[in-house]
mmCIF file of C-alpha atoms and ligand atoms in Angstrom:
data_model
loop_
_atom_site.group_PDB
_atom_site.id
_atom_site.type_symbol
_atom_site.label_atom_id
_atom_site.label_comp_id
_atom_site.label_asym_id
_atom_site.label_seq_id
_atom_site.Cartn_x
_atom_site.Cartn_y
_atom_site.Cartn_z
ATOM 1 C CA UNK A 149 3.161 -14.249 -1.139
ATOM 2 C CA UNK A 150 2.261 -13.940 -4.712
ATOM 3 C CA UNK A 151 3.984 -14.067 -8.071
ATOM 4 C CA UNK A 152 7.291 -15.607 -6.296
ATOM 5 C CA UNK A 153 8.643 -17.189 -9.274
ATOM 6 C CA UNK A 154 9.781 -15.123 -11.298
ATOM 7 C CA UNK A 155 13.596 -15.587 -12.947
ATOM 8 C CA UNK A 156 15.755 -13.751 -11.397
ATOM 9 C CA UNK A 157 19.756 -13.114 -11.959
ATOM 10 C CA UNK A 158 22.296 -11.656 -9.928
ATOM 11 C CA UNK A 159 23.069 -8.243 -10.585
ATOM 12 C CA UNK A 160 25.759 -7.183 -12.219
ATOM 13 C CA UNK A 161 26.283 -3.390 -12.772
ATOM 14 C CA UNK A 162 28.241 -3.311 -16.449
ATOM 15 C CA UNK A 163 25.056 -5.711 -17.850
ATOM 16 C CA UNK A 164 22.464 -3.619 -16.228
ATOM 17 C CA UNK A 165 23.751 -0.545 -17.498
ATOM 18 C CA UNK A 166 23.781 -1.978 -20.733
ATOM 19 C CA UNK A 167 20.018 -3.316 -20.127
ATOM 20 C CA UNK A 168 18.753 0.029 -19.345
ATOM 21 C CA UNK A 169 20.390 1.717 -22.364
ATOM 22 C CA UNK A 170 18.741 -0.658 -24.362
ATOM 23 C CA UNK A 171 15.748 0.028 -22.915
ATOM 24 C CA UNK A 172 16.240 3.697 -24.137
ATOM 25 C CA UNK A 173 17.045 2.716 -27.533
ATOM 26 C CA UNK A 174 13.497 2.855 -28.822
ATOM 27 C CA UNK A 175 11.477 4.188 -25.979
ATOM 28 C CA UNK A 176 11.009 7.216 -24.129
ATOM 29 C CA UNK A 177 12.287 7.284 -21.256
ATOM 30 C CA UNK A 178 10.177 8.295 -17.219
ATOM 31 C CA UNK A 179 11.890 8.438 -14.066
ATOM 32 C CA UNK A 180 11.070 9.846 -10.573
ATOM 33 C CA UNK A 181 12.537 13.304 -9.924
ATOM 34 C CA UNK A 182 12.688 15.228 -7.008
ATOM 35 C CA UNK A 183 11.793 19.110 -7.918
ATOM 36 C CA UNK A 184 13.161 22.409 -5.836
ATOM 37 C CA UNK A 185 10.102 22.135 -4.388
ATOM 38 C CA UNK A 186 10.380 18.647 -3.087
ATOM 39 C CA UNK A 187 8.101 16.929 -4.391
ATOM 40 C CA UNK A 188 8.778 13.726 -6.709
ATOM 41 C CA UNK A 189 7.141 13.357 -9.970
ATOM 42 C CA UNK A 190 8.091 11.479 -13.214
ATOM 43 C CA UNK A 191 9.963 13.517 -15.956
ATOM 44 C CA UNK A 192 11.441 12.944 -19.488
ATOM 45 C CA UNK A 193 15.182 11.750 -18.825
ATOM 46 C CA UNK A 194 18.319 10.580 -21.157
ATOM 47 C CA UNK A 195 19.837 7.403 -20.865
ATOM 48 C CA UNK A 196 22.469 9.343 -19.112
ATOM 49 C CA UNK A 197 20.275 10.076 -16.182
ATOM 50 C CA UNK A 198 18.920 6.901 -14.982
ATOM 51 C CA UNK A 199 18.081 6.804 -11.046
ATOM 52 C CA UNK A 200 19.394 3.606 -9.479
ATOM 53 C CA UNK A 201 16.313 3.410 -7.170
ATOM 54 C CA UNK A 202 12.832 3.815 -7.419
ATOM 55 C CA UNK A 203 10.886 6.489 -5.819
ATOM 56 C CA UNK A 204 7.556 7.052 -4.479
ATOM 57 C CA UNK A 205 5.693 9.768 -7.229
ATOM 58 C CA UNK A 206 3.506 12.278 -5.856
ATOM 59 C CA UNK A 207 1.446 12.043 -8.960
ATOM 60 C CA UNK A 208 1.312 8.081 -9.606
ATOM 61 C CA UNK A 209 1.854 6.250 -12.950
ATOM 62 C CA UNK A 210 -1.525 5.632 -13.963
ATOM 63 C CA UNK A 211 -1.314 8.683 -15.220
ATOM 64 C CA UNK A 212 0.443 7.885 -18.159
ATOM 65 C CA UNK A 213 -1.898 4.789 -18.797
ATOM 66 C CA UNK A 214 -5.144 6.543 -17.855
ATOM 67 C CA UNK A 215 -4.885 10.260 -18.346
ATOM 68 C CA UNK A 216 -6.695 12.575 -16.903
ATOM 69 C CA UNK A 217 -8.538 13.555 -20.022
ATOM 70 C CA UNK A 218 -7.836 11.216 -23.035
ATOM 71 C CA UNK A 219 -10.027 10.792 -26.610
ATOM 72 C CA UNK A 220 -11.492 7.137 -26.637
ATOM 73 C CA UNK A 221 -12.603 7.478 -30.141
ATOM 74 C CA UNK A 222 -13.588 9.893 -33.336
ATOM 75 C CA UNK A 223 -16.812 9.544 -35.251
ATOM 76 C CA UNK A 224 -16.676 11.451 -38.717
ATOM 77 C CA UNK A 225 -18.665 10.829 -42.208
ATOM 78 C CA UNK A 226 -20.285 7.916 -40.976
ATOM 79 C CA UNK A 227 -16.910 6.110 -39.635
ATOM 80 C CA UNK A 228 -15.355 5.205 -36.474
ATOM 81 C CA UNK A 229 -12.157 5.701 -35.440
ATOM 82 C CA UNK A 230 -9.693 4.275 -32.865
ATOM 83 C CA UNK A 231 -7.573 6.465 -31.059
ATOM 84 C CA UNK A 232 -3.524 7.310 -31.409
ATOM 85 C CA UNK A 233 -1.487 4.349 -30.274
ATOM 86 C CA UNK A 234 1.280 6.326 -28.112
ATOM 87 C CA UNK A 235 4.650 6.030 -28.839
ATOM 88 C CA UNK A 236 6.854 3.259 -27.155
ATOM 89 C CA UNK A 237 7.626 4.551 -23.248
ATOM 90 C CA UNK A 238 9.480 2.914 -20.004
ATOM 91 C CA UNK A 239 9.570 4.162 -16.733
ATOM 92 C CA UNK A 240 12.365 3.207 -14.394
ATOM 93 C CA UNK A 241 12.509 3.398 -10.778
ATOM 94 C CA UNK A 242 8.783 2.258 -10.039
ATOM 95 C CA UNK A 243 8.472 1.253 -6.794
ATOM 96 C CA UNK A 244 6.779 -2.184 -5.827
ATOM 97 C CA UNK A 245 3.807 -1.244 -4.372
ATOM 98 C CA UNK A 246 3.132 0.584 -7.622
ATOM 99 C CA UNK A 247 3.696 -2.162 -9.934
ATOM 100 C CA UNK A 248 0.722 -4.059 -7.767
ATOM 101 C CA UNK A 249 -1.149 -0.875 -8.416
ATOM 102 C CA UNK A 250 -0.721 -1.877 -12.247
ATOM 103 C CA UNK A 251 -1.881 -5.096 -11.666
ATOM 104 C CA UNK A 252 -4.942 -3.540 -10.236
ATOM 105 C CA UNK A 253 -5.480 -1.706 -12.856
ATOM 106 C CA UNK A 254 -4.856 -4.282 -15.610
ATOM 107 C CA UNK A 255 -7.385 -6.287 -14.135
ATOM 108 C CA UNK A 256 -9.863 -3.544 -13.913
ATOM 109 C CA UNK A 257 -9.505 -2.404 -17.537
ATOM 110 C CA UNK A 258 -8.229 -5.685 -19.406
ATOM 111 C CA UNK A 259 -11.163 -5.495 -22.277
ATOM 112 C CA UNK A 260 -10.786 -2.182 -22.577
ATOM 113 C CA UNK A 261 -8.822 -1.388 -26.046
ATOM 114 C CA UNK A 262 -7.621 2.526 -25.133
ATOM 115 C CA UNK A 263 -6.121 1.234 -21.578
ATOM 116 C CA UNK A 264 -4.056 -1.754 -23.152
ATOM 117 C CA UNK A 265 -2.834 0.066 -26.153
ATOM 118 C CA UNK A 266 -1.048 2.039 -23.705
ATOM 119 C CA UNK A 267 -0.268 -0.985 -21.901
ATOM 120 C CA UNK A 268 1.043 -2.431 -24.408
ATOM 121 C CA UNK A 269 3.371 0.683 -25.518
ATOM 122 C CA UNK A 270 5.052 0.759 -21.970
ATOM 123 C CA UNK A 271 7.849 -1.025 -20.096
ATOM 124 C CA UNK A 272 7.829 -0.895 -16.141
ATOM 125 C CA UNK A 273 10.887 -1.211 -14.839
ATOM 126 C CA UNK A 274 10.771 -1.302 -10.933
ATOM 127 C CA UNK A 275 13.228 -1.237 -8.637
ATOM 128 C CA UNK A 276 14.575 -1.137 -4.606
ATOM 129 C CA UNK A 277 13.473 1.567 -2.677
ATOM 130 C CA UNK A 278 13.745 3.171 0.742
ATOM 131 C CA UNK A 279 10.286 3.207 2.532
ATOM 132 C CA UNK A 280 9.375 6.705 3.502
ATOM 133 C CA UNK A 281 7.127 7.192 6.902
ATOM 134 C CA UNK A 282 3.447 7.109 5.506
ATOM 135 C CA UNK A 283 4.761 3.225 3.118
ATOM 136 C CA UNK A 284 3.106 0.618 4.570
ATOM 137 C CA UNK A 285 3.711 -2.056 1.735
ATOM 138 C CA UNK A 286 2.928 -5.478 1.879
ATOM 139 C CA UNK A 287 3.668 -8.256 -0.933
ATOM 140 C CA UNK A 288 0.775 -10.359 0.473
ATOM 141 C CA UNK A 289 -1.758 -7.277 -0.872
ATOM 142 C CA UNK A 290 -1.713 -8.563 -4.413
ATOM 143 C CA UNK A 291 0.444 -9.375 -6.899
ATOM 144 C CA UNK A 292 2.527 -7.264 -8.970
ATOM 145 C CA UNK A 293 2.907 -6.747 -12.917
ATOM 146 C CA UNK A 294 5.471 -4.834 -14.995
ATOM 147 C CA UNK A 295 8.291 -6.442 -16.949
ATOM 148 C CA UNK A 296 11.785 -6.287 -14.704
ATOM 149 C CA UNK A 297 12.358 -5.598 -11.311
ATOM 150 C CA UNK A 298 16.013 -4.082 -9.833
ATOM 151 C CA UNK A 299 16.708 -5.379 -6.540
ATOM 152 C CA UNK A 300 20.021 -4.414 -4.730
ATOM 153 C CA UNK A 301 21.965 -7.657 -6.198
ATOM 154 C CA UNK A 302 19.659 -9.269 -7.787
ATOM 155 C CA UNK A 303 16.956 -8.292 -11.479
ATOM 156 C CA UNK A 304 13.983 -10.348 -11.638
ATOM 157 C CA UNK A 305 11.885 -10.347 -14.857
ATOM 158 C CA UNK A 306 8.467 -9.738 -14.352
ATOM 159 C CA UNK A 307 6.869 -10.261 -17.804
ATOM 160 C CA UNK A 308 8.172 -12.317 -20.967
ATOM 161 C CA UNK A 309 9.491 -9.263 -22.404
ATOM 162 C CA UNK A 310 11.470 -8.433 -18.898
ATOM 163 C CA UNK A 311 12.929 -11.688 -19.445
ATOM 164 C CA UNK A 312 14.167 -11.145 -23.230
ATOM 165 C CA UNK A 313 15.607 -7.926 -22.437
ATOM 166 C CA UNK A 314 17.330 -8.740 -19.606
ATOM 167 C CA UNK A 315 19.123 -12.296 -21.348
ATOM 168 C CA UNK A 316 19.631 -10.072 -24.229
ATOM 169 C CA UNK A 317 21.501 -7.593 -22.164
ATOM 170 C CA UNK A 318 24.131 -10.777 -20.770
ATOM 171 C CA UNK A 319 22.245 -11.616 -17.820
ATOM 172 C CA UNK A 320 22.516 -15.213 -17.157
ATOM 173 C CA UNK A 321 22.473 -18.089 -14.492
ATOM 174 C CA UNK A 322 18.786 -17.391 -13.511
ATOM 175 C CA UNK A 323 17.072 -18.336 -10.076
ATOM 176 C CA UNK A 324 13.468 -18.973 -9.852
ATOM 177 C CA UNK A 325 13.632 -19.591 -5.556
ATOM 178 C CA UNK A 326 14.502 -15.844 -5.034
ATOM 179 C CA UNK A 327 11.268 -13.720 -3.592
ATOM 180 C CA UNK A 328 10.806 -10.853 -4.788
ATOM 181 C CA UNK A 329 12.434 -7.974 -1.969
ATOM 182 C CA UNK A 330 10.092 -6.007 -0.293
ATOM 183 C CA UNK A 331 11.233 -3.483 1.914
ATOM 184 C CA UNK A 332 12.050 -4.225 5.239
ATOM 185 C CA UNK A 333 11.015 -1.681 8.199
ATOM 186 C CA UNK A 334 7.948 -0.323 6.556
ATOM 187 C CA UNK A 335 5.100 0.324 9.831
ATOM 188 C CA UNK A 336 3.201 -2.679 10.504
ATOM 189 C CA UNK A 337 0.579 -4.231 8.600
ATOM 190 C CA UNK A 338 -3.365 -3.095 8.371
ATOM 191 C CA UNK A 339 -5.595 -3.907 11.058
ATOM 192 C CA UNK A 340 -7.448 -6.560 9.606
ATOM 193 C CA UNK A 341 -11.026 -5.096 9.022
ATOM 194 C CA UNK A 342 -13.158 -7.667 8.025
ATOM 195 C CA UNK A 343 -16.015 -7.315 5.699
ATOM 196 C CA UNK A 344 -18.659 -7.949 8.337
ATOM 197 C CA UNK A 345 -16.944 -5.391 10.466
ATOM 198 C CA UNK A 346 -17.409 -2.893 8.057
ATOM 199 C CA UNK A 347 -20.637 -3.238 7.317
ATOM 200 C CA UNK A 348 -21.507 -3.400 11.170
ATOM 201 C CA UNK A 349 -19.848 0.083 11.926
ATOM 202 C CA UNK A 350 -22.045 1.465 8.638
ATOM 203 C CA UNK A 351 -23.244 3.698 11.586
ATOM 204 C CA UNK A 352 -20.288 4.326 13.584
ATOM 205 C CA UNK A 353 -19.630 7.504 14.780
ATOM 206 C CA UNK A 354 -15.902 7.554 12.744
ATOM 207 C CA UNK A 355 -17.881 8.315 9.580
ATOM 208 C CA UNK A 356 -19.499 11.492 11.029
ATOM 209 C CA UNK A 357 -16.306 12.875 12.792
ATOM 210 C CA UNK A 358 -14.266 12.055 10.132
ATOM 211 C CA UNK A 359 -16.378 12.948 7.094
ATOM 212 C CA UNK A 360 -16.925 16.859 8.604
ATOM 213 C CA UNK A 361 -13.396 17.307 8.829
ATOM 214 C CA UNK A 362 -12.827 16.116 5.229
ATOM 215 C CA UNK A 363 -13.198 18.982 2.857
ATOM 216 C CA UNK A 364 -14.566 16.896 0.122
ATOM 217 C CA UNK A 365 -11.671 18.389 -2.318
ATOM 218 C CA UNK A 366 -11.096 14.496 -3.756
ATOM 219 C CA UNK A 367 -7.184 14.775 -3.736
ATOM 220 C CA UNK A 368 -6.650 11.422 -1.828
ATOM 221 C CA UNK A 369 -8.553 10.066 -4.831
ATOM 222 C CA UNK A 370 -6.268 12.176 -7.744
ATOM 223 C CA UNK A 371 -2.908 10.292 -5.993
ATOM 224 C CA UNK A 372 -4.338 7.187 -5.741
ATOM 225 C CA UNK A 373 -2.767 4.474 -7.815
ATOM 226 C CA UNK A 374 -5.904 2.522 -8.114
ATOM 227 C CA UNK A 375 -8.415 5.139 -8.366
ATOM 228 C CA UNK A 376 -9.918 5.137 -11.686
ATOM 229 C CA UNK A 377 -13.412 6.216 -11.610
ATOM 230 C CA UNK A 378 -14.169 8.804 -14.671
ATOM 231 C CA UNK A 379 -17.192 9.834 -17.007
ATOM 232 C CA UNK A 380 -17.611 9.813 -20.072
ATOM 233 C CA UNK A 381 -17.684 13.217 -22.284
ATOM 234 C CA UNK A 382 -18.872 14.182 -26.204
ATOM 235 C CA UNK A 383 -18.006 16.729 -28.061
ATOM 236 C CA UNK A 384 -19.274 17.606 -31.032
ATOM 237 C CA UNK A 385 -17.522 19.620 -33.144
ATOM 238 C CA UNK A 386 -19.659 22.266 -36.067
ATOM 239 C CA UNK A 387 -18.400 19.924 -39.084
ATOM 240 C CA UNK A 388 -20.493 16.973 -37.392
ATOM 241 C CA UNK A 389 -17.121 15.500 -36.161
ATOM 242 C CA UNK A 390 -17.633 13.712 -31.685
ATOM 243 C CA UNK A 391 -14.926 12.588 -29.907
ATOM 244 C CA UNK A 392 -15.721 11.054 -27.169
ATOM 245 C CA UNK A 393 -13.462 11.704 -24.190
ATOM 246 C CA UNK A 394 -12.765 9.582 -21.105
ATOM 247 C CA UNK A 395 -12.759 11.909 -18.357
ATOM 248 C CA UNK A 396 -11.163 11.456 -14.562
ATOM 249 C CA UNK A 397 -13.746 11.473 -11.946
ATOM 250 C CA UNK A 398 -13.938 11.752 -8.343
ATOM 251 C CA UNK A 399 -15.688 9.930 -5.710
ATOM 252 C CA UNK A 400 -15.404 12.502 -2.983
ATOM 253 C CA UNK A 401 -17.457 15.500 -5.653
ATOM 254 C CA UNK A 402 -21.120 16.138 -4.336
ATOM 255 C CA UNK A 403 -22.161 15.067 -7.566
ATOM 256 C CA UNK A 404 -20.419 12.116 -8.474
ATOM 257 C CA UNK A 405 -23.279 10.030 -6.688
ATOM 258 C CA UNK A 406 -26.104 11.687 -8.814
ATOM 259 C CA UNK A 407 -28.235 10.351 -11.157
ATOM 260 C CA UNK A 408 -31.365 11.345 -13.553
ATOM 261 C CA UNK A 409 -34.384 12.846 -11.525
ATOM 262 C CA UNK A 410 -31.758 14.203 -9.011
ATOM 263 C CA UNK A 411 -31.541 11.735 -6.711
ATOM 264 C CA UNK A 412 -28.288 11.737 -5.236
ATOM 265 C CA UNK A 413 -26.923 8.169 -3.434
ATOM 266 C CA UNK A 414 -24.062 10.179 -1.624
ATOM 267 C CA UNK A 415 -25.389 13.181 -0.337
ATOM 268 C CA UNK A 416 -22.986 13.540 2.733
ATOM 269 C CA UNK A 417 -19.555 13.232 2.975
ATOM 270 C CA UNK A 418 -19.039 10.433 5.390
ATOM 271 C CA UNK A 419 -21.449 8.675 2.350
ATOM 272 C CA UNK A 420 -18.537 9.531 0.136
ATOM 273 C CA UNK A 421 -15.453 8.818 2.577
ATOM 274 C CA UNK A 422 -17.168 5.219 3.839
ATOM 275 C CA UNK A 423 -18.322 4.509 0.026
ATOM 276 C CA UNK A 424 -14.512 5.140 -0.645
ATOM 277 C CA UNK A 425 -13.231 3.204 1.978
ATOM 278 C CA UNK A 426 -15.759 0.388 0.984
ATOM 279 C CA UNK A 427 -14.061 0.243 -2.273
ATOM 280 C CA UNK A 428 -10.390 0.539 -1.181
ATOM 281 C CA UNK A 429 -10.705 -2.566 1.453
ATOM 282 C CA UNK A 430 -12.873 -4.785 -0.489
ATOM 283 C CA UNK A 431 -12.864 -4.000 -3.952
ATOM 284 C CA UNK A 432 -15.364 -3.372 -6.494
ATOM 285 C CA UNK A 433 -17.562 -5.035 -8.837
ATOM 286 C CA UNK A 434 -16.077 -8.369 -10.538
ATOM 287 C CA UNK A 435 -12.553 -7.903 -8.217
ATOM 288 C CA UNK A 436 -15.249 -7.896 -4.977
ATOM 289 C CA UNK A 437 -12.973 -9.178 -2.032
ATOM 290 C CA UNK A 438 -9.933 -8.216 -3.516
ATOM 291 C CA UNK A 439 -8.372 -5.181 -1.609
ATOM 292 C CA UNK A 440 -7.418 -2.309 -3.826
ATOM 293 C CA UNK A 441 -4.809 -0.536 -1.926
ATOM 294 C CA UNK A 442 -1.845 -0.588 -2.325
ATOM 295 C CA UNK A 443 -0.555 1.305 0.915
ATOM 296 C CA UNK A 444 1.803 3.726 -0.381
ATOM 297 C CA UNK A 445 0.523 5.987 2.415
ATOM 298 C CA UNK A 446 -0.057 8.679 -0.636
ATOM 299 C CA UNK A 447 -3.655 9.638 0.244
ATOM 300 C CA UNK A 448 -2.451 10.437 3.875
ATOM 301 C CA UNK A 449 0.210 12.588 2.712
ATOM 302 C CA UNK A 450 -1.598 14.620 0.471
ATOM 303 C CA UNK A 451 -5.054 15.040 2.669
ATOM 304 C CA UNK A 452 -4.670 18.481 4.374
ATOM 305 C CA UNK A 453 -6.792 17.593 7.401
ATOM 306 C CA UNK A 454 -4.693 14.254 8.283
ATOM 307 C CA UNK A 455 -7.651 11.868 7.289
ATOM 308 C CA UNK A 456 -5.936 8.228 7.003
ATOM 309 C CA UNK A 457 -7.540 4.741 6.479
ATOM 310 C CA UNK A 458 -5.806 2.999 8.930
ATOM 311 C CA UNK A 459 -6.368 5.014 11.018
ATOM 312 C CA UNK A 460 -10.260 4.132 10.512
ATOM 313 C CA UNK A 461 -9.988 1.004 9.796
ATOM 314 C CA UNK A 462 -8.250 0.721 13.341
ATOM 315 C CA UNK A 463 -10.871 2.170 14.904
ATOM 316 C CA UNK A 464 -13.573 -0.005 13.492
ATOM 317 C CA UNK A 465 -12.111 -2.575 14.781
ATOM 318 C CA UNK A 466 -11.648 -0.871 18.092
ATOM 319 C CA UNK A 467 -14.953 -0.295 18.567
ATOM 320 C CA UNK A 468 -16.128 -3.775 18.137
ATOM 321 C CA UNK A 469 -18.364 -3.952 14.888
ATOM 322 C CA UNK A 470 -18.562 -7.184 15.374
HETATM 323 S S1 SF4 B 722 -2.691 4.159 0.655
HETATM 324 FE FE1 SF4 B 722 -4.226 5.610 -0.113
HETATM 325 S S2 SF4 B 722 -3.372 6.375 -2.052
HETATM 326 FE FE2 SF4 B 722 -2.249 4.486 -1.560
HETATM 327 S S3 SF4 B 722 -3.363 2.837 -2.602
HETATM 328 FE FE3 SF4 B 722 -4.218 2.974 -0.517
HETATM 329 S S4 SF4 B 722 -5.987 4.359 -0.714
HETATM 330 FE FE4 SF4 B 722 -4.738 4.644 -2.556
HETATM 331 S S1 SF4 B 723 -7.782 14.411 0.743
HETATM 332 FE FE1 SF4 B 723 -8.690 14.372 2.805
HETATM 333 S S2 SF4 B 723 -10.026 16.180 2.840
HETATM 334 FE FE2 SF4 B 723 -9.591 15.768 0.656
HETATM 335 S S3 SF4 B 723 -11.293 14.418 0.018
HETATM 336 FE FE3 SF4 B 723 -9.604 13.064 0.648
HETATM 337 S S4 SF4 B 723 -10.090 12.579 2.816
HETATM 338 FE FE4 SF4 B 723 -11.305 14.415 2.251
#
């Protein structure tokens, strides 16, 4: 299991209300929220309206650290210039398997100054949850990051600023033997595809069956919480002014495997879903071998033609790419 020694105190509900006010004091404040339509999202909330667990987002919250459209920087009369720094922000009731999602993501983008300003402006604040039926979370996926962590009688702090807050609050007496809680009674764990399995079953027939029913509309890839590819997009402005803007991208559009002379790498897509998939089990680039999902089943959910990567990864394994 990683990260198992964190601090951790036993809860005690007068101190923690007092932590999360002060939380509020000089940040604003996220939280999930269920809408009329059902679906859970994060919202602006008061102090005053605080959930007391987490819940799973439809919309996850790398959003608020990589948006979907955000300036990286401003060139005018010869100078550079950096973007806004947001304003201070926490969001409570993040769920564990997101907080590994932000350690994914911290790892992917720790040189990268726009990402950790707005790193650096947030506090994550996760806590217990009750696993819905597409969570398959598992602490032994990676570790987690974020600053405190609820539990149902104990708070554990995550980062060094977790920990001030939280002693600052009145917490006291802390542990460092007490594991982190991960649900109990999510479905079992993945099939363990192995990377010479995969690339074995580069032909299997799951990649054709499954890639024409996908529809290629990428919204697996919009909820994922470790999904990150995006271009990169300048705009010049009459007075001479370019911004350049980092824009989301998809892995699942026809063209997002083109380059110059119009050669395209992922023409098909079972290319796309495998290339995907690829990524997902065994990482990318400098994290190679390090799985990237997170299995908060959101992908699944959202895919209207019930594609799931267990589901394939099961039947890799099935078949015996070996
Ligand atoms: S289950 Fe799907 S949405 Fe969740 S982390 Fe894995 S690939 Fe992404
Ligand atoms: S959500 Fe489903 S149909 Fe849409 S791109 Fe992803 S796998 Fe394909």
């Amino acid at each position: 299991m990683f990260n198992s020694s964190f601090p951790s105190y036993p809860l005690n509900q007068v101190v923690l209300k007092d932590l999360l006010v002060s939380i509020g004091q000089d940040r604003v404040l996220w939280a999930p929220r269920t809408g009329p339509d059902g679906l859970c999202r994060l919202q602006l909330v008061s102090e005053e309206d605080l959930p007391s667990l987490a819940s799973l987002t439809f919309i996850p919250l790398k959003k608020l650290l990589l948006p979907p459209r955000e300036a990286v920087w401003t060139h005018a009369a010869g100078q550079f210039s950096a973007v806004d720094v947001p304003e201070p922000f926490a969001v409570i009731g993040v769920p564990l398997c997101d907080l590994q999602a932000i350690w994914y993501l911290d790892q992917v983008f720790a040189d990268d100054e726009v990402y950790q300003s707005r790193r650096m402006q947030s506090l994550l604040v996760g806590m217990a949850c009750e696993p819905g039926p597409d969570c398959r979370c598992d602490g032994q996926l990676m570790p987690v990051a974020g600053d405190i962590f609820v539990g149902r009688e104990r708070v554990w702090a995550i980062s060094a600023a977790g920990d001030s807050l939280i002693r600052s609050a009145g917490f006291s007496s802390p542990d460092t033997d007490v594991m982190l809680p991960w649900p109990e009674g999510t479905a079992e764990k993945r099939q363990n595809l192995l990377e010479e399995q995969f690339y074995s079953g580069l032909d299997a027939s799951v990649w054709e069956e499954e890639g024409k029913r996908c529809l290629s509309c990428g919204a697996c890839s919009v909820v994922c919480p470790t999904c990150y590819c995006f271009d990169m997009l300048d705009v010049a402005a009459v007075d001479g002014t370019v911004t350049r803007h980092r824009v989301w991208d998809n892995c699942f559009f026809a063209e997002h495997g083109e380059v110059a002379g119009g050669h395209d790498f992922r023409p098909g897509r079972a290319n796309r879903l495998r290339f995907r998939m690829e990524h997902k089990f065994f990482g990318f680039g400098i994290l190679r071998g390090q799985n990237s999902c997170v299995r908060c089943g959101r992908c699944h959910k959202v895919c209207p033609v019930d594609i799931d990567l267990d589901r394939i990864a099961e039947q890799l394994v099935g078949e015996g790419f070996s």
